[in-house]
Amino acid sequence: MENDKLHNVVIVGSGPAGLTAAIYAARANLKPLVLAGLTPGGQLMLTSEVENFPGFVTGIMGPELMDNMTKQAQRFGAEFIYENAVSANFAAKPLEISTAKEKYSAKTVIIATGAEANWLNLTNEQRLRGKGVSACATCDGFFFKDKDVVVIGGGDSAMEEANFLTRFARKVTIIHRRDEFRASKIMLKRAQDNPKINFITNVTVTDVLGENSVEGVKVKHNVTGEESVIPAQGYFAAIGHTPNTKIFAEAGVEVDQKGYIAVKNQTRTNIEGVFVAGDVNDPRYRQAISAAGMGCMAALDVEKYLESLDEH
Ligand code: NAP
């Protein structure tokens, strides 16, 4: 169905970037429409405590932070639709963006669709998803009380997930493909100092074992070629993320080699009227606060852009 209203700005995504853009755009009286998705709130909905978002002395739970941002945007008149954007037509003027149910027209669009977890893509890893295989310790850690689990990866996410899992698990093994870590020193040290965590490095995970639930992982040493099995009932992938840009790339928005949206000038993309904010453009910082900051920038850029349209 076509919605005949012409929106000043449609914001796609409802993580910190999209919601901050919504707050700023709503306060600028642009009456933003937020396509918040079927599972709104972004990655912070999968986090427990957020300790580094400024202003919360003792931290705040991720879902509570997102709920607050949503209510803050609604207080200033942002409208929310809880559907996924499934296609975009940016050759059209006004711009068009569709959910499964409706097509929306907009003078501007802010893409704030974030990123999602990567997998090793082993057949048995995918088969055992939800049966001991996960990419979110904060969502699923509780199920591994007094169990042994493995965490794959050597970045901050792996360290964070491993530390979190020690609240429940008996033992956590971090499995990493190199013997150097890209994790920050403080996060690595925290994991190294945790008596429940041990490390296996310089190995490749070649299989996830188990019929109906995870029983272990098979690894191969990268130098000696020696194979071994690490018994575990839980498997957590923490090997980075992929940005949610497919429908926008199909609509002609320029993306980089890894699929992140390329910016041309501050928050502008290569398509006039289409702006970007948050992890969907940011493989480097990936913080709630940096995403929120960029959401603010995108909304201010949209405001200036709309003013320039009015002047002509
Ligand atoms: P990341 O820094 O890109 O690290 C991904 C890790 O997974 C790397 O160790 C990488 O190994 C490994 N990996 C990637 N593909 C693999 C594959 N196919 N097989 C085996 N291993 C693979 O991702 P991240 O840890 O998710 O962190 C992303 C960003 O978020 C970083 O900037 C990080 O600082 C930030 N972050 C911050 C916090 C925090 O401060 N609280 C928490 C989480 C994340 P190699 O090292 O060999 O490439």
mmCIF file of C-alpha atoms and ligand atoms in Angstrom:
data_model
loop_
_atom_site.group_PDB
_atom_site.id
_atom_site.type_symbol
_atom_site.label_atom_id
_atom_site.label_comp_id
_atom_site.label_asym_id
_atom_site.label_seq_id
_atom_site.Cartn_x
_atom_site.Cartn_y
_atom_site.Cartn_z
ATOM 1 C CA MET A 1 0.000 0.000 0.000
ATOM 2 C CA GLU A 2 1.249 3.479 -0.743
ATOM 3 C CA ASN A 3 1.270 5.994 2.085
ATOM 4 C CA ASP A 4 0.633 9.325 0.342
ATOM 5 C CA LYS A 5 2.131 11.477 3.067
ATOM 6 C CA LEU A 6 5.475 13.077 2.163
ATOM 7 C CA HIS A 7 7.779 12.779 5.159
ATOM 8 C CA ASN A 8 10.564 15.252 5.849
ATOM 9 C CA VAL A 9 12.768 12.438 7.069
ATOM 10 C CA VAL A 10 12.433 8.689 7.411
ATOM 11 C CA ILE A 11 14.937 7.189 9.828
ATOM 12 C CA VAL A 12 15.642 3.508 9.222
ATOM 13 C CA GLY A 13 16.811 1.757 12.394
ATOM 14 C CA SER A 14 16.230 2.238 16.103
ATOM 15 C CA GLY A 15 19.583 1.737 17.814
ATOM 16 C CA PRO A 16 21.417 4.654 19.460
ATOM 17 C CA ALA A 17 22.101 6.279 16.064
ATOM 18 C CA GLY A 18 18.520 6.125 14.773
ATOM 19 C CA LEU A 19 16.972 7.167 18.081
ATOM 20 C CA THR A 20 19.335 10.084 18.608
ATOM 21 C CA ALA A 21 18.619 11.224 15.049
ATOM 22 C CA ALA A 22 14.901 10.907 15.890
ATOM 23 C CA ILE A 23 15.268 13.026 19.043
ATOM 24 C CA TYR A 24 17.111 15.794 17.178
ATOM 25 C CA ALA A 25 14.847 15.694 14.119
ATOM 26 C CA ALA A 26 11.728 15.705 16.290
ATOM 27 C CA ARG A 27 13.003 18.649 18.333
ATOM 28 C CA ALA A 28 13.632 20.470 15.036
ATOM 29 C CA ASN A 29 9.928 19.935 14.327
ATOM 30 C CA LEU A 30 10.611 17.692 11.325
ATOM 31 C CA LYS A 31 8.151 15.044 12.582
ATOM 32 C CA PRO A 32 10.456 12.126 11.736
ATOM 33 C CA LEU A 33 9.110 8.696 10.896
ATOM 34 C CA VAL A 34 11.221 5.916 12.404
ATOM 35 C CA LEU A 35 11.112 2.510 10.728
ATOM 36 C CA ALA A 36 12.170 0.809 13.925
ATOM 37 C CA GLY A 37 12.236 -2.789 12.677
ATOM 38 C CA LEU A 38 10.536 -5.919 13.971
ATOM 39 C CA THR A 39 13.132 -6.234 16.735
ATOM 40 C CA PRO A 40 13.765 -2.611 17.670
ATOM 41 C CA GLY A 41 16.548 -1.142 19.773
ATOM 42 C CA GLY A 42 19.597 -2.524 17.992
ATOM 43 C CA GLN A 43 22.531 -4.299 19.548
ATOM 44 C CA LEU A 44 22.147 -2.741 22.991
ATOM 45 C CA MET A 45 19.004 -4.842 23.433
ATOM 46 C CA LEU A 46 21.382 -7.803 23.603
ATOM 47 C CA THR A 47 23.627 -6.200 26.205
ATOM 48 C CA SER A 48 23.218 -6.297 29.928
ATOM 49 C CA GLU A 49 24.875 -3.388 31.642
ATOM 50 C CA VAL A 50 26.198 -0.381 29.716
ATOM 51 C CA GLU A 51 28.877 1.191 31.871
ATOM 52 C CA ASN A 52 30.424 3.631 29.422
ATOM 53 C CA PHE A 53 27.508 5.720 28.204
ATOM 54 C CA PRO A 54 28.186 9.145 29.729
ATOM 55 C CA GLY A 55 25.735 10.369 32.314
ATOM 56 C CA PHE A 56 24.973 7.086 34.065
ATOM 57 C CA VAL A 57 27.256 6.981 37.083
ATOM 58 C CA THR A 58 26.468 3.388 38.011
ATOM 59 C CA GLY A 59 25.644 2.186 34.476
ATOM 60 C CA ILE A 60 22.304 1.425 32.854
ATOM 61 C CA MET A 61 20.842 -1.738 31.340
ATOM 62 C CA GLY A 62 21.005 -1.675 27.512
ATOM 63 C CA PRO A 63 17.248 -2.249 26.941
ATOM 64 C CA GLU A 64 16.388 0.446 29.493
ATOM 65 C CA LEU A 65 18.664 2.942 27.734
ATOM 66 C CA MET A 66 16.994 2.213 24.396
ATOM 67 C CA ASP A 67 13.533 2.429 25.931
ATOM 68 C CA ASN A 68 14.411 5.826 27.405
ATOM 69 C CA MET A 69 15.709 7.094 24.052
ATOM 70 C CA THR A 70 12.533 5.875 22.312
ATOM 71 C CA LYS A 71 10.278 7.640 24.824
ATOM 72 C CA GLN A 72 12.422 10.773 24.564
ATOM 73 C CA ALA A 73 11.990 10.817 20.764
ATOM 74 C CA GLN A 74 8.240 10.134 21.083
ATOM 75 C CA ARG A 75 7.890 12.983 23.585
ATOM 76 C CA PHE A 76 8.946 15.395 20.817
ATOM 77 C CA GLY A 77 6.637 13.846 18.221
ATOM 78 C CA ALA A 78 8.669 11.137 16.439
ATOM 79 C CA GLU A 79 6.404 8.484 14.926
ATOM 80 C CA PHE A 80 7.444 4.809 15.149
ATOM 81 C CA ILE A 81 6.541 1.958 12.794
ATOM 82 C CA TYR A 82 7.661 -1.462 14.006
ATOM 83 C CA GLU A 83 8.388 -3.023 10.628
ATOM 84 C CA ASN A 84 11.543 -3.804 8.665
ATOM 85 C CA ALA A 85 12.453 -1.794 5.596
ATOM 86 C CA VAL A 86 12.595 -4.334 2.769
ATOM 87 C CA SER A 87 13.453 -2.180 -0.245
ATOM 88 C CA ALA A 88 14.341 1.349 -1.261
ATOM 89 C CA ASN A 89 14.045 3.328 -4.473
ATOM 90 C CA PHE A 90 16.469 6.207 -4.277
ATOM 91 C CA ALA A 91 16.299 6.937 -7.998
ATOM 92 C CA ALA A 92 12.799 8.235 -7.288
ATOM 93 C CA LYS A 93 12.242 11.812 -6.114
ATOM 94 C CA PRO A 94 10.850 11.977 -3.489
ATOM 95 C CA LEU A 95 12.804 9.034 -2.138
ATOM 96 C CA GLU A 96 10.867 5.835 -1.543
ATOM 97 C CA ILE A 97 11.319 3.256 1.148
ATOM 98 C CA SER A 98 9.101 0.234 1.695
ATOM 99 C CA THR A 99 8.219 -2.244 4.393
ATOM 100 C CA ALA A 100 6.357 -5.481 3.599
ATOM 101 C CA LYS A 101 3.111 -3.560 4.162
ATOM 102 C CA GLU A 102 3.633 -0.027 2.953
ATOM 103 C CA LYS A 103 5.646 2.344 0.778
ATOM 104 C CA TYR A 104 6.784 5.624 2.342
ATOM 105 C CA SER A 105 7.845 8.795 0.508
ATOM 106 C CA ALA A 106 10.457 11.069 2.005
ATOM 107 C CA LYS A 107 12.495 14.156 1.229
ATOM 108 C CA THR A 108 15.376 12.630 3.173
ATOM 109 C CA VAL A 109 16.344 9.264 4.636
ATOM 110 C CA ILE A 110 18.774 8.520 7.458
ATOM 111 C CA ILE A 111 20.186 4.989 7.262
ATOM 112 C CA ALA A 112 20.890 3.771 10.796
ATOM 113 C CA THR A 113 20.447 0.036 10.403
ATOM 114 C CA GLY A 114 23.543 -1.024 12.358
ATOM 115 C CA ALA A 115 25.445 -4.262 12.011
ATOM 116 C CA GLU A 116 25.024 -7.900 13.044
ATOM 117 C CA ALA A 117 27.172 -10.761 14.245
ATOM 118 C CA ASN A 118 29.421 -12.804 11.950
ATOM 119 C CA TRP A 119 29.696 -16.598 12.012
ATOM 120 C CA LEU A 120 32.421 -19.018 10.966
ATOM 121 C CA ASN A 121 29.736 -20.563 8.736
ATOM 122 C CA LEU A 122 30.632 -24.164 9.497
ATOM 123 C CA THR A 123 27.735 -26.481 8.647
ATOM 124 C CA ASN A 124 27.384 -27.804 12.193
ATOM 125 C CA GLU A 125 27.774 -24.347 13.720
ATOM 126 C CA GLN A 126 24.687 -23.230 11.823
ATOM 127 C CA ARG A 127 22.811 -26.497 12.490
ATOM 128 C CA LEU A 128 23.367 -26.119 16.233
ATOM 129 C CA ARG A 129 22.320 -22.464 16.487
ATOM 130 C CA GLY A 130 20.060 -22.156 19.493
ATOM 131 C CA LYS A 131 21.220 -25.605 20.650
ATOM 132 C CA GLY A 132 24.379 -24.376 22.321
ATOM 133 C CA VAL A 133 25.620 -22.130 19.491
ATOM 134 C CA SER A 134 25.120 -18.402 20.021
ATOM 135 C CA ALA A 135 26.614 -15.021 19.172
ATOM 136 C CA CYS A 136 25.278 -13.260 22.233
ATOM 137 C CA ALA A 137 26.515 -14.147 25.685
ATOM 138 C CA THR A 138 24.244 -11.666 27.366
ATOM 139 C CA CYS A 139 21.206 -13.251 25.703
ATOM 140 C CA ASP A 140 22.130 -16.890 26.226
ATOM 141 C CA GLY A 141 24.804 -17.067 28.933
ATOM 142 C CA PHE A 142 22.242 -17.944 31.562
ATOM 143 C CA PHE A 143 21.659 -21.332 29.903
ATOM 144 C CA PHE A 144 25.240 -22.403 30.593
ATOM 145 C CA LYS A 145 25.244 -22.513 34.359
ATOM 146 C CA ASP A 146 28.129 -24.732 35.535
ATOM 147 C CA LYS A 147 28.874 -25.759 31.929
ATOM 148 C CA ASP A 148 32.054 -25.445 29.877
ATOM 149 C CA VAL A 149 31.880 -22.972 26.997
ATOM 150 C CA VAL A 150 34.148 -21.719 24.231
ATOM 151 C CA VAL A 151 34.308 -18.201 22.816
ATOM 152 C CA ILE A 152 35.727 -17.745 19.326
ATOM 153 C CA GLY A 153 37.681 -14.562 18.578
ATOM 154 C CA GLY A 154 40.470 -12.333 19.828
ATOM 155 C CA GLY A 155 38.848 -8.891 19.890
ATOM 156 C CA ASP A 156 37.134 -6.881 22.599
ATOM 157 C CA SER A 157 33.854 -8.688 21.971
ATOM 158 C CA ALA A 158 35.478 -12.067 22.680
ATOM 159 C CA MET A 159 36.996 -10.769 25.929
ATOM 160 C CA GLU A 160 33.750 -9.139 26.981
ATOM 161 C CA GLU A 161 31.656 -12.208 26.175
ATOM 162 C CA ALA A 162 34.120 -14.509 27.955
ATOM 163 C CA ASN A 163 34.168 -12.373 31.093
ATOM 164 C CA PHE A 164 30.401 -12.170 31.119
ATOM 165 C CA LEU A 165 30.062 -15.937 30.667
ATOM 166 C CA THR A 166 32.157 -16.625 33.776
ATOM 167 C CA ARG A 167 29.159 -15.440 35.800
ATOM 168 C CA PHE A 168 27.467 -18.686 34.816
ATOM 169 C CA ALA A 169 29.901 -21.120 33.222
ATOM 170 C CA ARG A 170 32.283 -23.420 35.058
ATOM 171 C CA LYS A 171 35.064 -22.788 32.549
ATOM 172 C CA VAL A 172 35.418 -20.487 29.514
ATOM 173 C CA THR A 173 37.977 -21.167 26.779
ATOM 174 C CA ILE A 174 38.808 -18.344 24.360
ATOM 175 C CA ILE A 175 39.837 -19.827 21.014
ATOM 176 C CA HIS A 176 41.733 -17.477 18.729
ATOM 177 C CA ARG A 177 43.309 -17.976 15.313
ATOM 178 C CA ARG A 178 46.477 -15.991 16.126
ATOM 179 C CA ASP A 179 48.628 -15.600 19.221
ATOM 180 C CA GLU A 180 48.311 -11.829 19.168
ATOM 181 C CA PHE A 181 45.100 -10.152 20.214
ATOM 182 C CA ARG A 182 43.411 -7.141 18.727
ATOM 183 C CA ALA A 183 41.468 -6.685 21.970
ATOM 184 C CA SER A 184 42.337 -3.598 24.010
ATOM 185 C CA LYS A 185 44.951 -4.213 26.707
ATOM 186 C CA ILE A 186 42.555 -3.610 29.571
ATOM 187 C CA MET A 187 39.930 -6.051 28.270
ATOM 188 C CA LEU A 188 42.544 -8.686 27.449
ATOM 189 C CA LYS A 189 44.097 -8.374 30.912
ATOM 190 C CA ARG A 190 40.724 -8.677 32.580
ATOM 191 C CA ALA A 191 40.163 -11.956 30.735
ATOM 192 C CA GLN A 192 43.710 -13.180 31.449
ATOM 193 C CA ASP A 193 43.298 -12.415 35.144
ATOM 194 C CA ASN A 194 39.995 -14.257 35.364
ATOM 195 C CA PRO A 195 40.714 -17.709 36.862
ATOM 196 C CA LYS A 196 37.755 -19.247 34.986
ATOM 197 C CA ILE A 197 39.120 -18.235 31.565
ATOM 198 C CA ASN A 198 41.824 -20.032 29.615
ATOM 199 C CA PHE A 199 43.154 -19.420 26.103
ATOM 200 C CA ILE A 200 43.893 -21.636 23.118
ATOM 201 C CA THR A 201 45.668 -19.678 20.392
ATOM 202 C CA ASN A 202 46.952 -20.204 16.883
ATOM 203 C CA VAL A 203 44.214 -22.677 16.010
ATOM 204 C CA THR A 204 41.408 -22.827 13.470
ATOM 205 C CA VAL A 205 38.015 -24.149 14.493
ATOM 206 C CA THR A 206 37.173 -26.831 11.927
ATOM 207 C CA ASP A 207 33.931 -28.278 13.323
ATOM 208 C CA VAL A 208 31.333 -27.978 16.044
ATOM 209 C CA LEU A 209 30.477 -31.383 17.505
ATOM 210 C CA GLY A 210 27.198 -32.762 18.849
ATOM 211 C CA GLU A 211 23.964 -34.264 17.545
ATOM 212 C CA ASN A 212 21.224 -32.238 19.208
ATOM 213 C CA SER A 213 23.339 -29.969 21.359
ATOM 214 C CA VAL A 214 26.930 -28.757 21.388
ATOM 215 C CA GLU A 215 29.387 -31.266 22.834
ATOM 216 C CA GLY A 216 32.660 -29.712 21.761
ATOM 217 C CA VAL A 217 34.686 -28.087 19.011
ATOM 218 C CA LYS A 218 37.361 -29.531 16.789
ATOM 219 C CA VAL A 219 40.417 -27.339 16.241
ATOM 220 C CA LYS A 220 43.517 -27.590 14.119
ATOM 221 C CA HIS A 221 46.807 -25.980 15.130
ATOM 222 C CA ASN A 222 47.887 -23.480 12.510
ATOM 223 C CA VAL A 223 51.592 -24.391 12.662
ATOM 224 C CA THR A 224 51.764 -28.087 13.581
ATOM 225 C CA GLY A 225 48.490 -29.102 11.915
ATOM 226 C CA GLU A 226 47.679 -31.132 15.036
ATOM 227 C CA GLU A 227 43.961 -31.683 15.561
ATOM 228 C CA SER A 228 42.237 -31.804 18.917
ATOM 229 C CA VAL A 229 38.778 -31.674 20.450
ATOM 230 C CA ILE A 230 37.815 -29.204 23.159
ATOM 231 C CA PRO A 231 34.800 -30.480 25.077
ATOM 232 C CA ALA A 232 32.187 -27.747 25.649
ATOM 233 C CA GLN A 233 28.428 -27.432 25.911
ATOM 234 C CA GLY A 234 28.334 -23.843 24.695
ATOM 235 C CA TYR A 235 29.837 -22.114 21.641
ATOM 236 C CA PHE A 236 29.893 -18.340 21.302
ATOM 237 C CA ALA A 237 31.035 -16.667 18.087
ATOM 238 C CA ALA A 238 32.610 -13.245 18.720
ATOM 239 C CA ILE A 239 34.324 -12.631 15.400
ATOM 240 C CA GLY A 240 32.998 -9.253 14.410
ATOM 241 C CA HIS A 241 29.985 -7.896 12.612
ATOM 242 C CA THR A 242 28.532 -7.201 9.172
ATOM 243 C CA PRO A 243 26.636 -3.992 8.428
ATOM 244 C CA ASN A 244 22.969 -4.184 7.385
ATOM 245 C CA THR A 245 23.274 -2.439 4.044
ATOM 246 C CA LYS A 246 21.925 -4.876 1.446
ATOM 247 C CA ILE A 247 18.762 -3.012 0.452
ATOM 248 C CA PHE A 248 20.614 0.303 0.334
ATOM 249 C CA ALA A 249 23.470 -1.049 -1.778
ATOM 250 C CA GLU A 250 20.796 -2.420 -4.149
ATOM 251 C CA ALA A 251 19.298 1.068 -4.268
ATOM 252 C CA GLY A 252 22.634 2.528 -5.372
ATOM 253 C CA VAL A 253 24.104 3.702 -2.077
ATOM 254 C CA GLU A 254 27.867 3.372 -2.261
ATOM 255 C CA VAL A 255 29.362 0.875 0.209
ATOM 256 C CA ASP A 256 32.987 -0.076 0.929
ATOM 257 C CA GLN A 257 34.587 -3.510 0.488
ATOM 258 C CA LYS A 258 33.131 -4.793 3.742
ATOM 259 C CA GLY A 259 29.675 -3.431 2.976
ATOM 260 C CA TYR A 260 29.846 -0.376 5.255
ATOM 261 C CA ILE A 261 28.169 2.707 3.819
ATOM 262 C CA ALA A 262 30.639 5.194 2.429
ATOM 263 C CA VAL A 263 30.178 8.814 3.465
ATOM 264 C CA LYS A 264 30.877 11.641 1.063
ATOM 265 C CA ASN A 265 30.639 14.726 3.208
ATOM 266 C CA GLN A 266 30.049 14.404 6.955
ATOM 267 C CA THR A 267 26.961 12.166 7.099
ATOM 268 C CA ARG A 268 25.967 12.420 3.425
ATOM 269 C CA THR A 269 26.045 9.377 1.175
ATOM 270 C CA ASN A 270 26.567 9.472 -2.593
ATOM 271 C CA ILE A 271 22.792 9.878 -3.058
ATOM 272 C CA GLU A 272 21.284 13.284 -2.517
ATOM 273 C CA GLY A 273 18.977 13.362 0.481
ATOM 274 C CA VAL A 274 20.267 10.056 1.878
ATOM 275 C CA PHE A 275 22.286 10.319 5.094
ATOM 276 C CA VAL A 276 23.880 7.732 7.353
ATOM 277 C CA ALA A 277 24.616 7.263 11.057
ATOM 278 C CA GLY A 278 26.015 4.643 13.403
ATOM 279 C CA ASP A 279 27.591 1.195 13.058
ATOM 280 C CA VAL A 280 26.296 0.797 9.505
ATOM 281 C CA ASN A 281 29.023 3.268 8.559
ATOM 282 C CA ASP A 282 31.495 2.535 11.341
ATOM 283 C CA PRO A 283 33.682 -0.573 11.490
ATOM 284 C CA ARG A 284 36.115 1.228 13.785
ATOM 285 C CA TYR A 285 34.524 2.715 16.909
ATOM 286 C CA ARG A 286 31.211 0.826 17.163
ATOM 287 C CA GLN A 287 30.218 2.404 20.415
ATOM 288 C CA ALA A 288 26.724 3.413 21.481
ATOM 289 C CA ILE A 289 27.985 6.914 22.185
ATOM 290 C CA SER A 290 29.731 7.323 18.825
ATOM 291 C CA ALA A 291 26.634 5.980 17.049
ATOM 292 C CA ALA A 292 24.472 8.416 19.018
ATOM 293 C CA GLY A 293 26.838 11.270 18.148
ATOM 294 C CA MET A 294 26.587 10.456 14.484
ATOM 295 C CA GLY A 295 22.797 10.214 14.757
ATOM 296 C CA CYS A 296 22.824 13.781 16.054
ATOM 297 C CA MET A 297 25.098 14.883 13.196
ATOM 298 C CA ALA A 298 22.895 13.212 10.567
ATOM 299 C CA ALA A 299 19.755 14.913 11.926
ATOM 300 C CA LEU A 300 21.473 18.320 11.907
ATOM 301 C CA ASP A 301 22.714 17.699 8.357
ATOM 302 C CA VAL A 302 19.171 16.728 7.299
ATOM 303 C CA GLU A 303 17.826 19.919 8.858
ATOM 304 C CA LYS A 304 20.345 22.051 6.911
ATOM 305 C CA TYR A 305 19.636 20.119 3.716
ATOM 306 C CA LEU A 306 15.872 20.637 4.034
ATOM 307 C CA GLU A 307 16.442 24.343 4.684
ATOM 308 C CA SER A 308 18.515 24.539 1.500
ATOM 309 C CA LEU A 309 15.642 22.913 -0.455
ATOM 310 C CA ASP A 310 13.238 25.536 0.888
ATOM 311 C CA GLU A 311 15.576 28.349 -0.174
ATOM 312 C CA HIS A 312 15.534 27.208 -3.815
HETATM 313 P P1 NAP B 1 37.071 -7.278 15.949
HETATM 314 O O1 NAP B 1 37.816 -6.279 16.766
HETATM 315 O O2 NAP B 1 36.998 -7.118 14.484
HETATM 316 O O3 NAP B 1 37.670 -8.702 16.302
HETATM 317 C C1 NAP B 1 37.209 -9.839 15.652
HETATM 318 C C2 NAP B 1 38.039 -11.008 16.121
HETATM 319 O O4 NAP B 1 37.540 -12.188 15.503
HETATM 320 C C3 NAP B 1 39.510 -10.871 15.742
HETATM 321 O O5 NAP B 1 40.298 -11.350 16.777
HETATM 322 C C4 NAP B 1 39.613 -11.747 14.505
HETATM 323 O O6 NAP B 1 40.854 -12.371 14.389
HETATM 324 C C5 NAP B 1 38.570 -12.817 14.784
HETATM 325 N N1 NAP B 1 38.011 -13.332 13.545
HETATM 326 C C6 NAP B 1 37.408 -12.662 12.543
HETATM 327 N N2 NAP B 1 37.024 -13.490 11.573
HETATM 328 C C7 NAP B 1 37.404 -14.715 11.951
HETATM 329 C C8 NAP B 1 37.312 -15.998 11.355
HETATM 330 N N3 NAP B 1 36.702 -16.173 10.185
HETATM 331 N N4 NAP B 1 37.825 -17.032 12.024
HETATM 332 C C9 NAP B 1 38.419 -16.874 13.233
HETATM 333 N N5 NAP B 1 38.544 -15.698 13.846
HETATM 334 C C10 NAP B 1 38.042 -14.631 13.207
HETATM 335 O O7 NAP B 1 35.545 -7.389 16.411
HETATM 336 P P2 NAP B 1 34.915 -7.197 17.871
HETATM 337 O O8 NAP B 1 35.686 -7.881 18.898
HETATM 338 O O9 NAP B 1 33.492 -7.534 17.677
HETATM 339 O O10 NAP B 1 35.060 -5.639 18.113
HETATM 340 C C11 NAP B 1 34.577 -4.722 17.162
HETATM 341 C C12 NAP B 1 34.759 -3.303 17.673
HETATM 342 O O11 NAP B 1 33.923 -3.082 18.819
HETATM 343 C C13 NAP B 1 36.174 -3.008 18.123
HETATM 344 O O12 NAP B 1 36.489 -1.701 17.776
HETATM 345 C C14 NAP B 1 36.093 -3.156 19.619
HETATM 346 O O13 NAP B 1 37.063 -2.388 20.294
HETATM 347 C C15 NAP B 1 34.694 -2.667 19.918
HETATM 348 N N6 NAP B 1 34.178 -3.285 21.160
HETATM 349 C C16 NAP B 1 34.369 -2.596 22.333
HETATM 350 C C17 NAP B 1 33.904 -3.120 23.514
HETATM 351 C C18 NAP B 1 34.065 -2.333 24.784
HETATM 352 O O14 NAP B 1 34.879 -1.440 24.817
HETATM 353 N N7 NAP B 1 33.323 -2.605 25.824
HETATM 354 C C19 NAP B 1 33.287 -4.375 23.541
HETATM 355 C C20 NAP B 1 33.137 -5.075 22.343
HETATM 356 C C21 NAP B 1 33.598 -4.511 21.153
HETATM 357 P P3 NAP B 1 42.166 -11.536 13.940
HETATM 358 O O15 NAP B 1 42.539 -10.724 15.125
HETATM 359 O O16 NAP B 1 43.142 -12.591 13.612
HETATM 360 O O17 NAP B 1 41.741 -10.721 12.754
#
